[in-house]
XYZ file of C-alpha atoms in Angstrom:
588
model
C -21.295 108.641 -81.818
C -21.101 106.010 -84.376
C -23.946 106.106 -87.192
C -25.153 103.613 -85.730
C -24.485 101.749 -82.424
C -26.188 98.489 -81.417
C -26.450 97.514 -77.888
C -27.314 94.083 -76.176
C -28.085 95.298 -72.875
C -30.714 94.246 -69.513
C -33.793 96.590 -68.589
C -31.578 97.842 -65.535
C -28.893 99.263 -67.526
C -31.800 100.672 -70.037
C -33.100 102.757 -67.302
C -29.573 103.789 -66.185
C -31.025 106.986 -69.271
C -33.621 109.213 -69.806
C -36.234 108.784 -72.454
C -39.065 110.586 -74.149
C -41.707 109.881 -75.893
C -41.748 112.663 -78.376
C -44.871 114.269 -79.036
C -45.477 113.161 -82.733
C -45.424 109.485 -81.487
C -48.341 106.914 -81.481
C -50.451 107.216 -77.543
C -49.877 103.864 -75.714
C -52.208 101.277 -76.874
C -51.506 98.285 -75.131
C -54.604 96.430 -74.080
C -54.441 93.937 -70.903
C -53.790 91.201 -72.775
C -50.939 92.708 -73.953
C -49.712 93.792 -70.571
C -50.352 89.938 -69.151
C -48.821 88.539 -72.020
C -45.383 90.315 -71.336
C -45.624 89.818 -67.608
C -46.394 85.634 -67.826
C -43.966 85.291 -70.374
C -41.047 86.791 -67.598
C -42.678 85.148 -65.086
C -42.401 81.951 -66.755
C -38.697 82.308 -67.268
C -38.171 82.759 -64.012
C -39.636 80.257 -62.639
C -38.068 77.586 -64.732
C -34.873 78.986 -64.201
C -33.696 82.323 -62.065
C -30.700 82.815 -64.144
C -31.988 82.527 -67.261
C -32.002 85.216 -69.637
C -35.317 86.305 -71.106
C -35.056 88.491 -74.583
C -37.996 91.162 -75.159
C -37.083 92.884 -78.437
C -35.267 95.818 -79.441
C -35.655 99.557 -79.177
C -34.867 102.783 -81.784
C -33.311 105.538 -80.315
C -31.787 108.808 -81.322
C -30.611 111.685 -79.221
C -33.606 113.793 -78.269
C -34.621 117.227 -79.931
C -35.760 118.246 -77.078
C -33.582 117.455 -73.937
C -29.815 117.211 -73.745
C -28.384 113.811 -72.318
C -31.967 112.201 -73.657
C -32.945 109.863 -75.642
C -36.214 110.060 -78.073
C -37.832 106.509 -78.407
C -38.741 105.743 -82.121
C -40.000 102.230 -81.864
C -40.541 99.902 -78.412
C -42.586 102.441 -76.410
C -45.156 100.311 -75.744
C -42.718 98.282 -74.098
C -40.594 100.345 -72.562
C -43.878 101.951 -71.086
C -45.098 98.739 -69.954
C -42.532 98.392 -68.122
C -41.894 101.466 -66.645
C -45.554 100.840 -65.325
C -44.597 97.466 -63.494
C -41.773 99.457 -61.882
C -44.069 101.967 -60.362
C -46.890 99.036 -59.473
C -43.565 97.046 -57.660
C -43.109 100.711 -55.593
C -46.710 100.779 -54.533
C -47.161 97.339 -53.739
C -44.526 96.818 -51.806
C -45.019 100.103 -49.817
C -48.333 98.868 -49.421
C -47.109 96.013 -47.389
C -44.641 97.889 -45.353
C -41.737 97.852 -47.052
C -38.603 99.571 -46.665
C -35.214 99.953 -48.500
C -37.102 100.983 -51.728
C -34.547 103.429 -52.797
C -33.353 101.325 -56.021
C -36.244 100.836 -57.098
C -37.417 103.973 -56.847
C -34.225 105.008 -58.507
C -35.146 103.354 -61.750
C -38.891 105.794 -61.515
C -37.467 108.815 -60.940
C -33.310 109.803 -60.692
C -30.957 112.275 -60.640
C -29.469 114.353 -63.611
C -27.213 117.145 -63.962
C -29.303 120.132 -66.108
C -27.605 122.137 -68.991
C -26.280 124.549 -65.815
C -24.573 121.674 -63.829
C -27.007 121.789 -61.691
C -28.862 118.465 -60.067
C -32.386 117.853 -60.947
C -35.010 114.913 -60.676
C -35.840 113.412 -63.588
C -38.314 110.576 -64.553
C -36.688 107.549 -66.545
C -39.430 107.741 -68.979
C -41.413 111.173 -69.876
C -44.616 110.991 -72.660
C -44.822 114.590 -74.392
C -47.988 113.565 -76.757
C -51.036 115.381 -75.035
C -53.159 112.372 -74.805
C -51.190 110.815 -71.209
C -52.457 113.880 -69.516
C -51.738 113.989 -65.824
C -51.916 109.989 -65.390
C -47.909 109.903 -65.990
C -47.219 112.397 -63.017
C -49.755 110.642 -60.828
C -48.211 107.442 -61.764
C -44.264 108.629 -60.749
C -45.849 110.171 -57.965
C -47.821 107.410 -56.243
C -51.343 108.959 -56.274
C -54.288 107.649 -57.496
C -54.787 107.841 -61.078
C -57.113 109.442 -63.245
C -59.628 106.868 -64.528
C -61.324 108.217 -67.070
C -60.140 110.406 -70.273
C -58.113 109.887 -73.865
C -57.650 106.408 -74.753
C -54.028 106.608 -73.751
C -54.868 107.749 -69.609
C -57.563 104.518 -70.099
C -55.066 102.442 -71.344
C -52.430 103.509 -68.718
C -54.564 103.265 -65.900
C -55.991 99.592 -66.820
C -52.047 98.660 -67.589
C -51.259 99.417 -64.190
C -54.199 97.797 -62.361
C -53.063 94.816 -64.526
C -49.667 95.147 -62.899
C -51.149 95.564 -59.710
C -54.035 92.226 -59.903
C -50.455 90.259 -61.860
C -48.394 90.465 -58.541
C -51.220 89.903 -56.274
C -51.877 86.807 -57.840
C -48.374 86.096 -58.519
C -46.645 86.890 -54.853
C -49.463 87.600 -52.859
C -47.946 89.168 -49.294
C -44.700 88.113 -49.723
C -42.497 91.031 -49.963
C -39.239 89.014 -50.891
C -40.791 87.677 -54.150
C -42.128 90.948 -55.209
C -38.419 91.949 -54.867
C -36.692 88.834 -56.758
C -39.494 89.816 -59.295
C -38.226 92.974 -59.522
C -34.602 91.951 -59.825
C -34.995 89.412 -61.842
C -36.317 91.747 -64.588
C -33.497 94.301 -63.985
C -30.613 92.028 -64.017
C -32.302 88.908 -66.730
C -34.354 90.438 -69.165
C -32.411 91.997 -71.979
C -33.311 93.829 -75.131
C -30.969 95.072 -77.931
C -31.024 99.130 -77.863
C -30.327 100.367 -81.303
C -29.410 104.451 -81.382
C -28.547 106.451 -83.905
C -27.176 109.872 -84.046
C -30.386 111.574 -85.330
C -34.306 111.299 -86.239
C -34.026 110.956 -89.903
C -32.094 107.693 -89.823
C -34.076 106.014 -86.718
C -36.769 106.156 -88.205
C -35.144 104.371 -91.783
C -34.329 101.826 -88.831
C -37.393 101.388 -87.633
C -38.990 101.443 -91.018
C -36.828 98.140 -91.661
C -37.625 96.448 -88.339
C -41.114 96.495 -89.068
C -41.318 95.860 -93.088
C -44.294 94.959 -94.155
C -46.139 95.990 -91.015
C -45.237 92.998 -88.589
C -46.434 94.067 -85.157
C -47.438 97.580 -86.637
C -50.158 97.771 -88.464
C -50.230 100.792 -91.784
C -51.661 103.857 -90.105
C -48.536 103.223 -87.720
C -46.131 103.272 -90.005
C -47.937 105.636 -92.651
C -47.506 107.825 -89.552
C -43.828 108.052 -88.711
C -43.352 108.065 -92.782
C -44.742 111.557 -92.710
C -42.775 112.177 -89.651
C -39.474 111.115 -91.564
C -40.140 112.851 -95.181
C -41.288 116.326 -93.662
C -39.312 119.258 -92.539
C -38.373 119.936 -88.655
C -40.770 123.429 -88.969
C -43.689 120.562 -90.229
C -43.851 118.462 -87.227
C -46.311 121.029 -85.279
C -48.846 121.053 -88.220
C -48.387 117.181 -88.386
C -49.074 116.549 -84.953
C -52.112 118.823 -84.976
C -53.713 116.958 -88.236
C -52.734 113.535 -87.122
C -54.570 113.903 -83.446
C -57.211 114.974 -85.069
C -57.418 112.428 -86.987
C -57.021 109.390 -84.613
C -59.113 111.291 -82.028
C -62.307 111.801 -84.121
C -62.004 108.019 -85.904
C -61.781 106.947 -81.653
C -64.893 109.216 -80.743
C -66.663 107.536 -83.181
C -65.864 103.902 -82.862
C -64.531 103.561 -86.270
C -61.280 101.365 -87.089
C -58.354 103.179 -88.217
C -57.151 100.862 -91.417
C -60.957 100.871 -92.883
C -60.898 104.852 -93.222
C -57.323 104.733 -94.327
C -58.300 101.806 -97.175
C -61.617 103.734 -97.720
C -59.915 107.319 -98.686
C -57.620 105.536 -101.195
C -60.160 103.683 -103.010
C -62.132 106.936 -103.031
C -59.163 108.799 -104.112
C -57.044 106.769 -106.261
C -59.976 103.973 -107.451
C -57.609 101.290 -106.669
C -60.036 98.368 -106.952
C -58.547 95.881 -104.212
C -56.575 96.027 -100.988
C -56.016 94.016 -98.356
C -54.899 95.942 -95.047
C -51.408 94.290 -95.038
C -50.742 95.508 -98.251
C -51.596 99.562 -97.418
C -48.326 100.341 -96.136
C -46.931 98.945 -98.769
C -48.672 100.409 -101.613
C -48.178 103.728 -100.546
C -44.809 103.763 -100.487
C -44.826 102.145 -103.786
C -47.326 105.051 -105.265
C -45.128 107.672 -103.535
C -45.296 109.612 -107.047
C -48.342 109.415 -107.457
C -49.839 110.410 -104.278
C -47.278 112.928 -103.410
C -46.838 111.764 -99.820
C -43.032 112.221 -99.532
C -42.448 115.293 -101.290
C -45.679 117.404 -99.154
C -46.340 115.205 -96.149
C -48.394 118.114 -94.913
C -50.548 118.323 -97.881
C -51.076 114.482 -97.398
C -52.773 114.386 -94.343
C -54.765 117.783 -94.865
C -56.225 115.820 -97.596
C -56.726 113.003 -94.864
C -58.480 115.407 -92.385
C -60.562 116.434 -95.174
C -61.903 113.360 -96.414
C -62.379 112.426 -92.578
C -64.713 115.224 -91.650
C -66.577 114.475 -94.623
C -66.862 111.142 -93.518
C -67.578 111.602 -90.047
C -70.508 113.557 -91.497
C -71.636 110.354 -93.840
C -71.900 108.308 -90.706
C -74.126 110.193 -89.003
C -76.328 110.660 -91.700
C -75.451 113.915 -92.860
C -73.489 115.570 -96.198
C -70.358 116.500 -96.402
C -71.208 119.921 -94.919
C -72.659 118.486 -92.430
C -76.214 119.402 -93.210
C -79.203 116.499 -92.808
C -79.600 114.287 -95.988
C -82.804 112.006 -96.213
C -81.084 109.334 -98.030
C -78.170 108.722 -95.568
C -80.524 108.796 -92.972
C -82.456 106.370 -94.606
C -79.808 103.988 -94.911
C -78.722 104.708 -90.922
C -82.114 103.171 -90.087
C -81.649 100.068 -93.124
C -78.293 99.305 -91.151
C -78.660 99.701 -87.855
C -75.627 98.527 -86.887
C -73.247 100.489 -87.438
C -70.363 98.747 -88.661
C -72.601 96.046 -90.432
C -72.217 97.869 -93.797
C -69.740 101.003 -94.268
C -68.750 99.822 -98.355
C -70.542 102.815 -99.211
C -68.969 105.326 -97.955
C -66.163 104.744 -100.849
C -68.851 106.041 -103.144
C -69.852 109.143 -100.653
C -66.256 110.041 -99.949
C -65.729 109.956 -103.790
C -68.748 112.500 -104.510
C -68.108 114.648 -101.561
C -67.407 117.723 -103.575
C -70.459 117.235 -105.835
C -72.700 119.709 -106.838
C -75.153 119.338 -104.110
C -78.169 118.191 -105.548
C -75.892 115.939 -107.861
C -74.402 114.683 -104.618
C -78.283 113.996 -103.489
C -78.648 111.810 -106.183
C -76.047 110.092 -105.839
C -77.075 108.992 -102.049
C -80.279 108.461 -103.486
C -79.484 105.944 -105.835
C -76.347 104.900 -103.184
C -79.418 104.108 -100.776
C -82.137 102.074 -103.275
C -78.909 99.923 -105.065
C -78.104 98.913 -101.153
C -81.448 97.674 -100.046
C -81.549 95.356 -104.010
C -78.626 93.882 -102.855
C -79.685 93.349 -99.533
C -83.055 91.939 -100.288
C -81.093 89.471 -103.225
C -78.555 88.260 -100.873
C -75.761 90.117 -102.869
C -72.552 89.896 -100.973
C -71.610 93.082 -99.518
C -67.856 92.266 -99.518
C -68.123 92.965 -103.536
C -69.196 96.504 -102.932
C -65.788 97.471 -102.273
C -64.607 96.905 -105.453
C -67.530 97.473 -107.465
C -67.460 100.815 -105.377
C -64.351 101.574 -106.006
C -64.277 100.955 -109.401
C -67.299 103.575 -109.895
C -65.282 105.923 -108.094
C -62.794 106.707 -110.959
C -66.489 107.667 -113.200
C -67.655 109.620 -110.175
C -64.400 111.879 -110.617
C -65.704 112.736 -114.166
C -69.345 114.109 -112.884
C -69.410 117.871 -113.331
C -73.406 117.945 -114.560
C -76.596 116.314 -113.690
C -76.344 114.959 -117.413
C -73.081 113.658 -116.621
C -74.466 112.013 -114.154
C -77.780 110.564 -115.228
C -74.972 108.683 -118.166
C -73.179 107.501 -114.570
C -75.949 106.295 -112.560
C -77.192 104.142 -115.757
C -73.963 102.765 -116.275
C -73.527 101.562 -112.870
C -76.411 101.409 -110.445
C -79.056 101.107 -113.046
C -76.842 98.280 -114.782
C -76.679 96.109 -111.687
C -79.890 96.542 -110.775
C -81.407 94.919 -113.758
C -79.467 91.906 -113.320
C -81.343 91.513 -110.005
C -84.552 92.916 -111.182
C -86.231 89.743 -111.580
C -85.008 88.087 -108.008
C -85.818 91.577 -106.554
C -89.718 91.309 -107.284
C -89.690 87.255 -105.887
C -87.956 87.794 -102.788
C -89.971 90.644 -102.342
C -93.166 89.024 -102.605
C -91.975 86.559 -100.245
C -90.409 88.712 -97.382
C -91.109 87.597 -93.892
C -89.658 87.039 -90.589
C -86.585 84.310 -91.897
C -85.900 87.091 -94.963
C -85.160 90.158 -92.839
C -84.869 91.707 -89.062
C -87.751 93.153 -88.037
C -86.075 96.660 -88.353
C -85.133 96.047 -91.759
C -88.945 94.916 -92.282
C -90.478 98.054 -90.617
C -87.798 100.012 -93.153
C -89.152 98.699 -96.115
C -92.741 98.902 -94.852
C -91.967 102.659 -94.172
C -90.478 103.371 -97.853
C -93.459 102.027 -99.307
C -96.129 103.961 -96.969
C -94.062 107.035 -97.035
C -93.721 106.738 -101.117
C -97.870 106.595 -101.264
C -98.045 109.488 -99.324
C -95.606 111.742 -100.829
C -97.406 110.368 -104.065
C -100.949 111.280 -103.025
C -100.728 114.063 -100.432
C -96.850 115.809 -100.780
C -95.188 116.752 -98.497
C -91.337 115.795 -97.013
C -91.821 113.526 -93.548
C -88.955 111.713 -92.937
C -88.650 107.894 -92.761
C -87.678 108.130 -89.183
C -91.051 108.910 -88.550
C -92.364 106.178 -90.165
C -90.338 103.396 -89.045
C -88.333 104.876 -86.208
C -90.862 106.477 -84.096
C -92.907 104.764 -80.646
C -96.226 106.474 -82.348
C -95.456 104.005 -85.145
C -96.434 100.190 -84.531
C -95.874 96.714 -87.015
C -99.179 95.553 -87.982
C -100.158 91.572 -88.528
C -103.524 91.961 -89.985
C -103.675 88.053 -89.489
C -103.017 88.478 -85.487
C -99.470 86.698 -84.096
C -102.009 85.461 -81.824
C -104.842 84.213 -83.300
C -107.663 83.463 -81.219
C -110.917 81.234 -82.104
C -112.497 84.063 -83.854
C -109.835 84.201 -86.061
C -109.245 80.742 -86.675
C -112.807 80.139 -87.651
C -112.693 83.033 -89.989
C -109.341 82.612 -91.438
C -109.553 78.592 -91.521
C -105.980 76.590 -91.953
C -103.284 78.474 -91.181
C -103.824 80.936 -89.344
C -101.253 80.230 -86.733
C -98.706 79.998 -89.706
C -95.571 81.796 -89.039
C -94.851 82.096 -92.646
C -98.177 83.901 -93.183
C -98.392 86.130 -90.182
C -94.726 87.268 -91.193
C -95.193 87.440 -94.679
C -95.262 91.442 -96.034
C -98.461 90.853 -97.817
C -99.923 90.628 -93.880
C -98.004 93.685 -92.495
C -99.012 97.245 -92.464
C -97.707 100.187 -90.448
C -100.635 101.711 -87.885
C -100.535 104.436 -85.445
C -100.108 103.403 -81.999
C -103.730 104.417 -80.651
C -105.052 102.496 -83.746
C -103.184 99.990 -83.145
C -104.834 99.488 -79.558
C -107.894 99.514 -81.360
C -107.264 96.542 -83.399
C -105.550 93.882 -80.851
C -106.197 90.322 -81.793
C -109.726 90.833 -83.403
C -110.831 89.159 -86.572
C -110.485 91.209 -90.076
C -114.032 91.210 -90.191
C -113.781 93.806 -87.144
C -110.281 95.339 -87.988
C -111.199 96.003 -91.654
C -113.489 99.289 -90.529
C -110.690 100.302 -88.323
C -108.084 101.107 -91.151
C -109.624 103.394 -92.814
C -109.088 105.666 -89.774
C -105.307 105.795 -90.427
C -103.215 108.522 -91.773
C -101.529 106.429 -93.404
C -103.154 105.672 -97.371
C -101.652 102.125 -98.335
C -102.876 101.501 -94.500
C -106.415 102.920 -95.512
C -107.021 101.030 -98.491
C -106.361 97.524 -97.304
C -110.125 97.611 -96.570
C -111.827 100.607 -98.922
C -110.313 102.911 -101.221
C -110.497 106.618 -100.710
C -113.560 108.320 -103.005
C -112.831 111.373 -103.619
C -112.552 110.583 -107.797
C -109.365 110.443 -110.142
C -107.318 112.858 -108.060
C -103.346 112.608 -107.314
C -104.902 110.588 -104.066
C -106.381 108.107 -106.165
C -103.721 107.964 -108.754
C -101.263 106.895 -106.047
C -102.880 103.896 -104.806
C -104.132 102.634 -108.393
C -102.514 99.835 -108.548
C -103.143 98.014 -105.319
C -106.567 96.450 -104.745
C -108.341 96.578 -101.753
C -109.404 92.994 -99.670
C -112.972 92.639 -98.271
C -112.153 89.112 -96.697
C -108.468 87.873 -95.285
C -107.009 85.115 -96.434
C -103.878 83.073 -97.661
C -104.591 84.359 -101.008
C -105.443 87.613 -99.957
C -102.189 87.327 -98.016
C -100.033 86.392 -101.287
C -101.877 89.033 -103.404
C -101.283 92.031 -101.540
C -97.721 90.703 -101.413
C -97.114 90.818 -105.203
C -98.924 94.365 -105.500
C -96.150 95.657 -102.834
C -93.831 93.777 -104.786
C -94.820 95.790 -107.823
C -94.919 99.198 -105.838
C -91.238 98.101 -104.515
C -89.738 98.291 -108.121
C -91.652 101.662 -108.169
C -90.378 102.878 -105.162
C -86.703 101.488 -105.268
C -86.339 102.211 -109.253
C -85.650 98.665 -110.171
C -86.418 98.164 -113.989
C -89.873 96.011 -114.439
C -90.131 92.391 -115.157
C -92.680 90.564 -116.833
C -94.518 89.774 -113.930
């Protein structure tokens, strides 16, 4: 065979051999707009002119490692899949309808080859080893019904051919004689060049040049059959094994490939910027650096790693996956949970902290992200700033080291906003933050005054997260005459009923106590709450100059409600907030 042999050829002479999908490749990912895309495009052709040729690409190739008279595909198996999957929708739909004289079509599913002892034997035209396809591929050459549910690759396959399926309906309806043309028509028109070469090593340099840069593959893709090309034969078990763990755990928990992928170099390497077109590209270009050709092996253990870890981070937890306060804390400041993921650049730096040096650091990971969140700081620049830190996070081997850190960075930045941090506190309300983000803070504070005053550890979650925990307006949302005549003008303003200087966090059965009534009539009810900054919105505690009474000595308590009652509560939480979210003081 010639080093390489280049071949213009149509999709019926392509399935005139066998291929494989060798186990190491990507699953099939094709989506159905993918599938529909393909499909109108031949369709189109067609029907503007029947003997027009319609070009789909090329396909790698190289003889397969693992069957004589095979080939294994390298690159166009999502194609080639595709449509291998039409063929087999064309053989059911048309034996739906009563067709006979299917033989060559089922002739390009399944066909005849002569085994290693000369013997005949059945063969499908197409064959996925990777573990992900399942049975689906069997039930698919055989006609039965597929499985529906599974890997991503049996969901992908099984919507791909009820694409197929719904695309001839509405293409041919009933008639059996256009399903056919159809079918002929894509054996005889559509061509493809088929590029083989005598082994895996070079296909892959092949297929590395096909897609430079990453055009229609995006960097874990090629990062992927990279490895697969620098390691050894003996490696390709151990590669598999790491690599579907990898993809399979980033899939269970919704998270995209390229973000993990950028997020473990920043946290490795502290490269400060990179786009995800330019991954691919920087790897091979830090080769030396990173070691990825000379121990591909090593490479991705390091990748599994870092991805348990931060699996672990997302859920809350440390690196060992044992329950941390602070990333729980910021689980419940963003909800959603791809709204804000910068920071787990910093956590996957840290992960082999010390851990109580590594609780610090989530600490102060947590507090820095609500400053900016409150000052309208964009998040996009945590990914550098992050990653810049990361390179001094790599240097921490004491607490002392770093306390020096965690003034050079978050204390640093946090100063800078120090000032905007107490105003926009002091005027939170509905148009600042969600209401989630709201009941957060609100639970920070409350929990901070009881920790300060009682002890204890109660978690956030159960001050913010919990149905026993309600959002209290002491000016009601819905104020009736009472209120108005006590209040006066504005008590139906949205901007005071919203503002934090009017919100408090009750328990539920107290919170049935105080409905829409008056403060006059709610003010005797708070001091029945667990909760002290709840209590002492009415009286303060006297029980002397304890811990209790230390804790809550700097917020006043109200015996009337009011707009300046509202707006003066507001600026002592603002004050506690520094306190409670270590942002240096201001003058005011």
């Amino acid at each position: 065979m010639a080093d390489i042999e280049v071949n213009n050829i149509s999709v019926g002479e392509l399935f005139q051999k066998f291929y494989i999908v060798p186990s190491y490749q990507r699953e099939y990912v094709w989506k159905k707009s993918q599938v529909l895309h393909l499909l109108d495009d031949i369709r189109s052709e067609q029907i503007h002119e029947e003997s027009s040729e319609y070009f789909i690409g090329s396909l790698v190739v190289c003889p397969s490692q693992t069957r004589d008279g095979a080939y294994d595909l390298i690159d166009g198996q999502q194609r080639f899949t595709t449509i291998f999957i039409l063929f087999c929708a064309i053989r059911d739909s048309l034996s739906g309808l009563g067709a006979d004289g299917l033989e060559g079509i089922k002739k390009s599913i399944v066909d005849v080859d002569t085994d290693q002892y000369g013997r005949d034997c059945y063969r499908p035209h197409l064959e996925l080893q990777y573990e992900d396809a399942g049975e689906i591929f069997s039930q698919l050459i055989d006609g039965k019904n597929l499985t529906k549910d599974g890997t991503v690759s049996i969901k992908n396959i099984y919507g791909a051919y009820n694409t197929v399926r719904e695309f001839l309906d509405d293409s041919f309806g009933d008639s059996v004689d256009d399903i056919r043309k159809f079918f002929g028509y894509v054996t005889r028109n559509v061509k493809l060049i088929r590029i083989s070469t005598h082994n895996f090593g070079r296909a892959l340099k092949i297929f590395e040049t096909i897609n430079d840069r990453g055009i229609g593959l995006n960097a874990m893709d090629l990062l992927k059959n990279l490895l697969f090309m620098n390691a050894k034969t003996y490696q390709f078990d151990s590669l598999k094994k790491y690599w579907k763990f990898i993809v399979d755990e980033l899939y269970k928990i919704d998270e995209r490939p390229l973000r993990f992928l950028r997020y473990f170099i920043f946290s490795t390497w502290g490269v400060p910027r990179l786009a995800k077109d330019e991954l691919y590209d920087w790897l091979v270009k830090n080769d030396k650096r990173i070691g990825l050709k000379d121990n591909p092996v090593a490479f991705v253990e390091k990748m599994k790693e870092a991805l348990e870890a931060y699996i672990n981070f997302v859920n809350g937890k440390d690196s060992y996956g044992n329950s941390n306060p602070f990333l729980e804390n910021i689980s419940l400041l963003y909800k959603k949970r791809n709204s804000a993921k910068q920071h787990l650049v910093l956590l996957l730096a840290g992960r082999r902290l010390h851990p109580e040096i590594f609780s610090a650091l989530c600490r102060d990971i947590e507090s820095f992200l609500f400053v900016c969140l409150l000052v309208k700081e964009e998040i996009r620049t945590f990914e550098k700033i992050f990653s810049e830190w990361s390179l001094g996070l790599s240097r921490v081997k004491t607490m002392e080291d770093y306390k020096i850190f965690a003034d050079d960075t978050f204390k640093v930045q946090k100063k800078k906003h120090a000032s905007k941090f107490f105003v926009m506190f002091r005027e939170i309300d509905n148009r600042s933050l969600p209401k989630y983000q709201i009941e957060y803070l609100l639970g920070k504070l409350t929990q901070f005054v009881d920790r300060k005053a009682y002890g204890g550890d109660m978690p956030l979650s159960m001050y913010c997260n919990s149905r026993d925990v309600h959002l209290e307006h002491i000016l009601p949302r819905q104020p009736d005459s009472e209120v108005f005549k006590e209040f006066g003008v504005g008590a139906d303003d949205p901007r005071l009923v919203w503002s934090v200087g009017n919100l408090a966090l009750v328990e539920k059965s107290i919170n049935m106590s105080l409905g829409n009534k008056p403060f006059s009539q709610k003010k005797f009810i708070y001091p029945k709450s667990r909760y002290l900054l709840t209590q002492i919105i009415f009286e303060r505690p006297d029980i002397g100059n304890t811990v209790i009474d230390q804790a809550v000595s700097q917020i006043g308590t109200f015996d009337e409600w009011n707009k300046e009652s509202i707006h003066q509560r507001a600026r002592w939480l603002a004050r506690l907030a520094c306190i409670v979210w270590d942002v240096p003081a201001t003058e005011e």
